Coordinates of C-alpha atoms in Angstrom, one line a residue:
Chain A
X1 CA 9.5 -26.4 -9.5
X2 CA 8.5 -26.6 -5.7
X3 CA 10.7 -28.6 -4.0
X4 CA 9.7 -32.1 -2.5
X5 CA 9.5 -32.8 1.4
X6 CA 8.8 -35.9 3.1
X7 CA 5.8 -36.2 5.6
X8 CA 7.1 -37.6 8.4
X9 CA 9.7 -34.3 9.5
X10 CA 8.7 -30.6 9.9
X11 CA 9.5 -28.6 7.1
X12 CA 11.9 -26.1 8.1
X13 CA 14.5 -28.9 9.0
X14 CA 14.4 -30.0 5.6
X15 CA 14.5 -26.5 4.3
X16 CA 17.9 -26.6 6.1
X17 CA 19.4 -29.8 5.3
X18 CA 18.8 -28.5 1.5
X19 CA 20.4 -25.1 2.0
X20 CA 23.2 -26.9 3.6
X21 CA 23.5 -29.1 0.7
X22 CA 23.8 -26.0 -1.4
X23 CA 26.4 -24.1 0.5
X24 CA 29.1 -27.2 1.3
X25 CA 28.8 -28.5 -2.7
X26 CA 29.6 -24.7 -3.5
X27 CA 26.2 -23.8 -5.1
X28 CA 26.1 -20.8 -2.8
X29 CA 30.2 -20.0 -2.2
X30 CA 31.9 -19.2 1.1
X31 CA 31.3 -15.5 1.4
X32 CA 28.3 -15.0 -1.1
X33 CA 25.4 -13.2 -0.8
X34 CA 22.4 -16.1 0.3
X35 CA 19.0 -15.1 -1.6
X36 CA 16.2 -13.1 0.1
X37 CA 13.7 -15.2 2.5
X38 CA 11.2 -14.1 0.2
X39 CA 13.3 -15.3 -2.9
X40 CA 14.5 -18.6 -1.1
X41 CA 10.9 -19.0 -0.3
X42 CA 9.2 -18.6 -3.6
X43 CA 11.3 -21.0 -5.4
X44 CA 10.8 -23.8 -2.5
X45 CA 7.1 -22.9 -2.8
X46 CA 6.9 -22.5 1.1
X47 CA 5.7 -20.1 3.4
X48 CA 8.1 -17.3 4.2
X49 CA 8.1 -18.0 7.9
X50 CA 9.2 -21.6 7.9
X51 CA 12.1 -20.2 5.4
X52 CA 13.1 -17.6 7.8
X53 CA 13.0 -20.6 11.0
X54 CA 15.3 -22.4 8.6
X55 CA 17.6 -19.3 8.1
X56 CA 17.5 -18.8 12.2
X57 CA 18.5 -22.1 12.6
X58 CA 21.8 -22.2 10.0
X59 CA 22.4 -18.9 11.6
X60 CA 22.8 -20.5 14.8
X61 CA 25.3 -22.9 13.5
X62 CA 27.8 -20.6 12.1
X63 CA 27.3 -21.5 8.5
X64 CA 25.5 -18.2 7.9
X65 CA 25.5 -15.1 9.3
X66 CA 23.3 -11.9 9.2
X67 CA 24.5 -8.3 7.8
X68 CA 21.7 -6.1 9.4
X69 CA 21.1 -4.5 6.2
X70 CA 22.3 -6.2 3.4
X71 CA 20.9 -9.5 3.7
X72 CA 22.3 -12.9 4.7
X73 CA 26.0 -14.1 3.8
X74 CA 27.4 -18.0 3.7
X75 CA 30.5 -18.0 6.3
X76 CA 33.7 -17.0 4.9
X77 CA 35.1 -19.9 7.4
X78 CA 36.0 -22.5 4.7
X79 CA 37.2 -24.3 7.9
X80 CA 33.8 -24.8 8.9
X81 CA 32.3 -25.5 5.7
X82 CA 34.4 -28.7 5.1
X83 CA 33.8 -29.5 8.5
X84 CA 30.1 -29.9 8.0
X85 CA 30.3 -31.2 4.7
X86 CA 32.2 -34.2 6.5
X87 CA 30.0 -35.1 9.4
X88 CA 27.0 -34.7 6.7
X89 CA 29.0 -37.1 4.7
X90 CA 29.9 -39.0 8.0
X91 CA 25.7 -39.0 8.4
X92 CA 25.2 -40.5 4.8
X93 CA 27.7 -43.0 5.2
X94 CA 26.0 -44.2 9.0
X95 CA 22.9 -44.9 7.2
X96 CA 23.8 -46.3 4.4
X97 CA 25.8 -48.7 6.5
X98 CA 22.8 -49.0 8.6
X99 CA 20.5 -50.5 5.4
X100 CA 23.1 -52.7 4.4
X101 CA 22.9 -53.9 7.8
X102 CA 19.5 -54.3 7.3
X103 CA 20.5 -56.2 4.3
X104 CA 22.4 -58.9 6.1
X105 CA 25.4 -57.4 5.2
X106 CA 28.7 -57.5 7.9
X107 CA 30.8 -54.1 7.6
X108 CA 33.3 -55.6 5.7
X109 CA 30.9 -57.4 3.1
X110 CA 29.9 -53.7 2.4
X111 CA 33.4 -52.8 1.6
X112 CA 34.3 -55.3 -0.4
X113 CA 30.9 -54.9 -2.2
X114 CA 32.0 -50.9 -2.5
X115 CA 35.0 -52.2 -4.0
X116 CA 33.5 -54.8 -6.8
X117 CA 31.3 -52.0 -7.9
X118 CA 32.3 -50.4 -11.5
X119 CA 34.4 -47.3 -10.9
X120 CA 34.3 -47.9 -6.8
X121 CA 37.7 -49.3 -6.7
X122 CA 39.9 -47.2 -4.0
X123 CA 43.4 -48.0 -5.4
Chain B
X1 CA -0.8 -3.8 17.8
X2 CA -4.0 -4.8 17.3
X3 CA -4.3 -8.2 15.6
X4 CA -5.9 -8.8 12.0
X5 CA -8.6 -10.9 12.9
X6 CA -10.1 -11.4 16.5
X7 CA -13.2 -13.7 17.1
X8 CA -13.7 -14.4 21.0
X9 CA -16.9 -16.4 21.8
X10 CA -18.0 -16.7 18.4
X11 CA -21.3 -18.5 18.4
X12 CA -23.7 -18.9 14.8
X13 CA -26.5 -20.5 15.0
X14 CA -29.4 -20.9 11.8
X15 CA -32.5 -20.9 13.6
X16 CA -32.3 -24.1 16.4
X17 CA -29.1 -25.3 14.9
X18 CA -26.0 -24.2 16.0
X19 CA -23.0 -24.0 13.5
X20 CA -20.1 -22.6 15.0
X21 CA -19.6 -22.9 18.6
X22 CA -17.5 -20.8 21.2
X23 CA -14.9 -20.2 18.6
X24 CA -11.7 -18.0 19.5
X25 CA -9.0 -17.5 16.7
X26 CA -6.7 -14.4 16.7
X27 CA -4.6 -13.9 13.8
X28 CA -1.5 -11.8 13.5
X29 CA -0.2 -10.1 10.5
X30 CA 2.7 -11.7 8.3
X31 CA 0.7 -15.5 8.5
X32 CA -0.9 -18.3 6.0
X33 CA -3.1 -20.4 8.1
X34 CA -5.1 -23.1 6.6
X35 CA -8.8 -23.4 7.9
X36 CA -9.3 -26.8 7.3
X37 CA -12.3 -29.0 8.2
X38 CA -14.8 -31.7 7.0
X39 CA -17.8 -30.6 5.2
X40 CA -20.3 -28.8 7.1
X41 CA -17.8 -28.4 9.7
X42 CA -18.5 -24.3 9.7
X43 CA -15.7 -23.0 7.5
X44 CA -17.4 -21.0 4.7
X45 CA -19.9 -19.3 8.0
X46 CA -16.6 -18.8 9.7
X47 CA -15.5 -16.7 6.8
X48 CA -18.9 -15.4 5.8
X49 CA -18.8 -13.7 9.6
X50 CA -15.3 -12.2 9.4
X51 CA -16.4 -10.4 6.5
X52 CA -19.5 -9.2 7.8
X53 CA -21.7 -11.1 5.5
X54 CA -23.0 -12.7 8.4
X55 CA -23.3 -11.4 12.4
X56 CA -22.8 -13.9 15.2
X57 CA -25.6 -14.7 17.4
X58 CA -23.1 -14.5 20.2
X59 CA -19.6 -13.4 20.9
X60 CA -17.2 -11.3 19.1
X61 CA -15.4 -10.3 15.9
X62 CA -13.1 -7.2 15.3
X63 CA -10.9 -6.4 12.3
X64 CA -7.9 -4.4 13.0
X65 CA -9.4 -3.6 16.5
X66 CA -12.8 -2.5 14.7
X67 CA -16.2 -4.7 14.6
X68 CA -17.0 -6.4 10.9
X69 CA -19.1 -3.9 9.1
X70 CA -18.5 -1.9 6.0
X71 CA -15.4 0.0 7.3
X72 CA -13.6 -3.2 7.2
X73 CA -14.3 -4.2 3.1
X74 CA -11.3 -2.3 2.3
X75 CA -9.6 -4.4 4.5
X76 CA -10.7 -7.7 3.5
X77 CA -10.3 -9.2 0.2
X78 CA -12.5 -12.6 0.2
X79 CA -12.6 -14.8 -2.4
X80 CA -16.3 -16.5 -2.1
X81 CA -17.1 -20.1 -2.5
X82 CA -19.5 -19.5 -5.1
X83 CA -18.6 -17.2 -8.6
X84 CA -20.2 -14.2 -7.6
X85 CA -19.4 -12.5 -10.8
X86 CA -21.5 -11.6 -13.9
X87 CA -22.0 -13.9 -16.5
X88 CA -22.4 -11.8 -19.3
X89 CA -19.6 -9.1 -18.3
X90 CA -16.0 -9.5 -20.0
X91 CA -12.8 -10.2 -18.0
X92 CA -11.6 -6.5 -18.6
X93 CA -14.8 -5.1 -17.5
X94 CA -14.4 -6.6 -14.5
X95 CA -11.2 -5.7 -14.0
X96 CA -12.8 -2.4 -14.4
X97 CA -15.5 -3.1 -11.7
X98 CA -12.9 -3.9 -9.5
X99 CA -10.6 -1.1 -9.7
X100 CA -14.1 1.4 -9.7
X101 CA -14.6 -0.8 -6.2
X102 CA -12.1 -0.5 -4.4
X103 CA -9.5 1.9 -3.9
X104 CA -6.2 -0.8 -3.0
X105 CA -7.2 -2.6 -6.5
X106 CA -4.0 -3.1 -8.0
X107 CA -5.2 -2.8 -12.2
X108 CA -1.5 -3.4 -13.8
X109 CA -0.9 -6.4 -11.1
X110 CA -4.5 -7.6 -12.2
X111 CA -3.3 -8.0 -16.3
X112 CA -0.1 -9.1 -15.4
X113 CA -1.7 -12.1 -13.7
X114 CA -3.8 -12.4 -16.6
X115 CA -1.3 -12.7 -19.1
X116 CA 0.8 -15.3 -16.7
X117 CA -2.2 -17.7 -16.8
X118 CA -3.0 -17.0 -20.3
X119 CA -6.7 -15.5 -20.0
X120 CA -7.7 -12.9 -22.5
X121 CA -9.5 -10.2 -21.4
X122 CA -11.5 -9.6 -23.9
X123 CA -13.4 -13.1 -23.1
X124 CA -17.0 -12.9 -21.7
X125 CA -17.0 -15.2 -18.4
X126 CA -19.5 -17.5 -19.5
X127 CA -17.3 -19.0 -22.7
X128 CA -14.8 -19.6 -19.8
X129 CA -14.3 -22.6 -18.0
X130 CA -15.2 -23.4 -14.3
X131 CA -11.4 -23.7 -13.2
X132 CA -10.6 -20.3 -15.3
X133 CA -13.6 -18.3 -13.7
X134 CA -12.1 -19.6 -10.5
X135 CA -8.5 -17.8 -11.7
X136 CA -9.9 -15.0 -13.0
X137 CA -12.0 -14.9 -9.1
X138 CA -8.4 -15.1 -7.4
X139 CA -6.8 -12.9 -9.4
X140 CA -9.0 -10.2 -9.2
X141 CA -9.1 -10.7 -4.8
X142 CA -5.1 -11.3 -4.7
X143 CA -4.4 -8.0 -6.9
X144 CA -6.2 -5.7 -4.2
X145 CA -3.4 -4.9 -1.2
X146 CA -5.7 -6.2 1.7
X147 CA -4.7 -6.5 5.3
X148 CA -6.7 -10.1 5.4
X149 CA -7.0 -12.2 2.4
X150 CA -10.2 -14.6 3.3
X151 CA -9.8 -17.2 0.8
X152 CA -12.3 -19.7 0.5
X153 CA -11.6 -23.1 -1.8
X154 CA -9.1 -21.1 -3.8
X155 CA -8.0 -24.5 -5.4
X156 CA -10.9 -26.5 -5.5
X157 CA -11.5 -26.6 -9.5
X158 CA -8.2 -25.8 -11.2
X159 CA -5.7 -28.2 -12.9
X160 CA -2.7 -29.5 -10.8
X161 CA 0.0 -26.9 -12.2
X162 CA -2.3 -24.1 -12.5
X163 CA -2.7 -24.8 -8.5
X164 CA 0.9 -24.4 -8.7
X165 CA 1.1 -21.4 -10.2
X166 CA -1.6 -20.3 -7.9
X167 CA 0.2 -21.1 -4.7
X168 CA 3.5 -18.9 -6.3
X169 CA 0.7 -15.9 -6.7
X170 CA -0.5 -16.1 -3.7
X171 CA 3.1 -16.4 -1.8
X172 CA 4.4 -13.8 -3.7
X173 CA 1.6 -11.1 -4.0
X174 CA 0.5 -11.2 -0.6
X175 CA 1.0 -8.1 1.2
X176 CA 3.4 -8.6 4.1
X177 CA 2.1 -7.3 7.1
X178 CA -1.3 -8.9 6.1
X179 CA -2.5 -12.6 6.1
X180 CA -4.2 -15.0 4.7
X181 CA -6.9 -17.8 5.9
X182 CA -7.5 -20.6 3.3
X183 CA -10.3 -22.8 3.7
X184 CA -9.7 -26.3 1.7
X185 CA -9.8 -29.7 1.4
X186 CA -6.6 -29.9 -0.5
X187 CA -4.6 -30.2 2.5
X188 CA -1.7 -32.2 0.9
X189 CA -1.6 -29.0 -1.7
X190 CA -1.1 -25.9 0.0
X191 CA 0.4 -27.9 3.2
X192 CA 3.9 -26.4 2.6
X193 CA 2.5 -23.3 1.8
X194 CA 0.9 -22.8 5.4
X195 CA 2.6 -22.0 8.7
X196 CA -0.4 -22.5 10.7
X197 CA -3.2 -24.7 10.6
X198 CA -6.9 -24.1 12.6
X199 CA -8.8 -27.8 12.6
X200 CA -12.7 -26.8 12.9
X201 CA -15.1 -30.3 13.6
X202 CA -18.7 -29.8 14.0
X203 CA -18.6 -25.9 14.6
X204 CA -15.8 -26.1 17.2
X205 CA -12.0 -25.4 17.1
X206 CA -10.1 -29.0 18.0
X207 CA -6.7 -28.1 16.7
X208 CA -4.9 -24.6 16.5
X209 CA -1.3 -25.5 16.0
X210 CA 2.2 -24.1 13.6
X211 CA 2.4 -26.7 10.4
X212 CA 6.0 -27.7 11.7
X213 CA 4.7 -28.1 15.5
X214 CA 2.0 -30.7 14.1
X215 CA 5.2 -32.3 12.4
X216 CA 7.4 -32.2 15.5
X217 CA 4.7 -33.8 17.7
X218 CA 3.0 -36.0 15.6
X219 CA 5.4 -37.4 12.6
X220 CA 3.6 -37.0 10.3
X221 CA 2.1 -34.4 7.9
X222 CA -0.6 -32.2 8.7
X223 CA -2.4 -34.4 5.8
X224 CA -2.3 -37.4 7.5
X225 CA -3.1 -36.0 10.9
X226 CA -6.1 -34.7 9.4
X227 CA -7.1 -38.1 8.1
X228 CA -7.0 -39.4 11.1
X229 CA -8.7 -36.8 13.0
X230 CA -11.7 -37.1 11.2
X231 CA -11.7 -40.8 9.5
X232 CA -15.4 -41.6 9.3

């Protein structure tokens, strides 16, 4: 199955966010061989430049890096993976704050909402 | 490094009416760029030129650094708008045709391709259906190792997931240091497939942009952009 984008953003940004995804729930483990462009490419169904701009761009932050000849590796830094598996969690909890806000809903009204829900309670 | 493609000044005109105007496109290896444009907006004469079907009435078109003419056919695999194949022949004897054709015809690639989508050789082309002729038409251009694929409507008549599976063979069997130009309509389709997209209106070149620039600038999907370029 290709996988879905949305419209409104360029492509290799969500390529990213979607590799991210992979490597901080532990789908591709610290220290593991990533697949090939070409691989990573023909299973999103995307051209193999806009996969490589996506590689580049992980690169950049640290969460991969490149072995000249044996391909790309996730970061053995486990450090740094829970660090960006955080602030992406940080991001998802923003906006969903942000559409309960929307909502008409205070900050605290979302909490104790959170709590009521089946299985949300935090003690 | 020469490029793939280079048309500089291209002019066509049919008798007093001019369908391409001052058009200048160079194309690199390693690319997918989507030649996308109303109808009658010059895309199939576009192609038609870079193979050498047609000749410009002005300007300039080189293939690897050498003009269109019959040393570049080995280069080129085009897929034509129109089935250009005959009726009565079988799918293997085509196949056959092919690989007697041209020398970077990849036979085993061809059958593998085949099997994938489920078409039996042995079939003459005229019990099959319009969207399998079209397959059997893109399998036989995408198993040659070209330096330019000039596909034109690969898509057009083919079933939602065979377009899928399309897309995959193209992405995966295209030679690397080569590229490929699709003309379509489809843009929604094969947008993610793209990294570049040319925007031809009434003969001229309006838009020559990377997929994810259009994306970046604009918000919204090369789809939509297209849309509202040309809303009538």
């Amino acid at each position: 199955m290709p996988w879905q984008f949305d419209n409104e953003r360029p492509i290799y940004t969500q390529l990213l966010e979607k590799i991210r995804i992979r490597i901080i729930s532990g789908q591709y483990p610290a220290g593991n061989r990533l697949p090939s462009v070409r691989e990573l490419a023909a299973e999103a169904a995307v051209n193999p430049n806009t996969m490589q701009r996506a590689l580049a761009e992980l690169e950049r932050s640290g969460l991969i890096y490149s072995q000249r000849t044996s391909g790309r590796y996730v970061t053995e830094d486990e450090s740094l993976v829970s660090f960006i598996r955080e602030s992406v969690a940080q991001e998802k909890i923003h906006s969903f704050y942000e559409e309960m806000k929307q909502l008409g809903y205070s900050r605290e009204e979302t909490m104790n909402l959170l709590n009521k829900d089946k299985g949300g309670s935090s003690t | 490094m020469n490029s793939i493609l280079e048309c500089s000044h291209v002019n066509k005109r049919f008798g007093r009416k001019e369908v391409l105007h001052d058009v200048n496109i160079q194309i690199e290896p390693g690319h997918i760029i989507g030649l996308l444009g109303p109808n009658g907006s010059g895309k199939t004469t576009l192609i038609k030129l870079a193979c050498g079907l047609l000749t410009p009435s002005e300007g300039d078109i080189r293939i690897l650094g050498e003009p269109a003419g019959p040393s570049s056919k080995l280069k080129i695999a085009y897929l034509p708008d129109k089935s250009c194949l005959s009726d009565w022949m079988k799918v293997s004897q085509i196949v056959d045709m092919f690989h007697d054709f041209y020398s970077n015809f990849d036979r085993i690639k061809a059958y593998e391709m085949l099997g994938r989508l489920d078409i039996d050789p042995k079939l003459k082309l005229k019990t099959l259906s319009k969207g399998t002729k079209e397959k059997v038409q893109l399998i036989l251009v995408m198993s040659r190792k070209a330096d330019l694929y000039l596909l034109d409507e690969p898509i057009g008549g083919v079933d939602p997931a065979a377009r899928d599976y399309i897309l995959q063979t193209i992405l995966t069997n295209y030679n690397e240091e080569g590229s490929i130009l699709i003309s379509t309509h489809l843009i929604a389709d094969v947008e993610q497939v793209l990294d570049r997209v040319i925007f031809l209106k009434e003969g001229r070149v309006v838009l020559d942009s990377s997929v994810d620039d259009i994306r970046i600038q604009n918000r919204k999907s090369v789809d939509e952009l297209f849309r509202e370029v040309f809303s009538c």
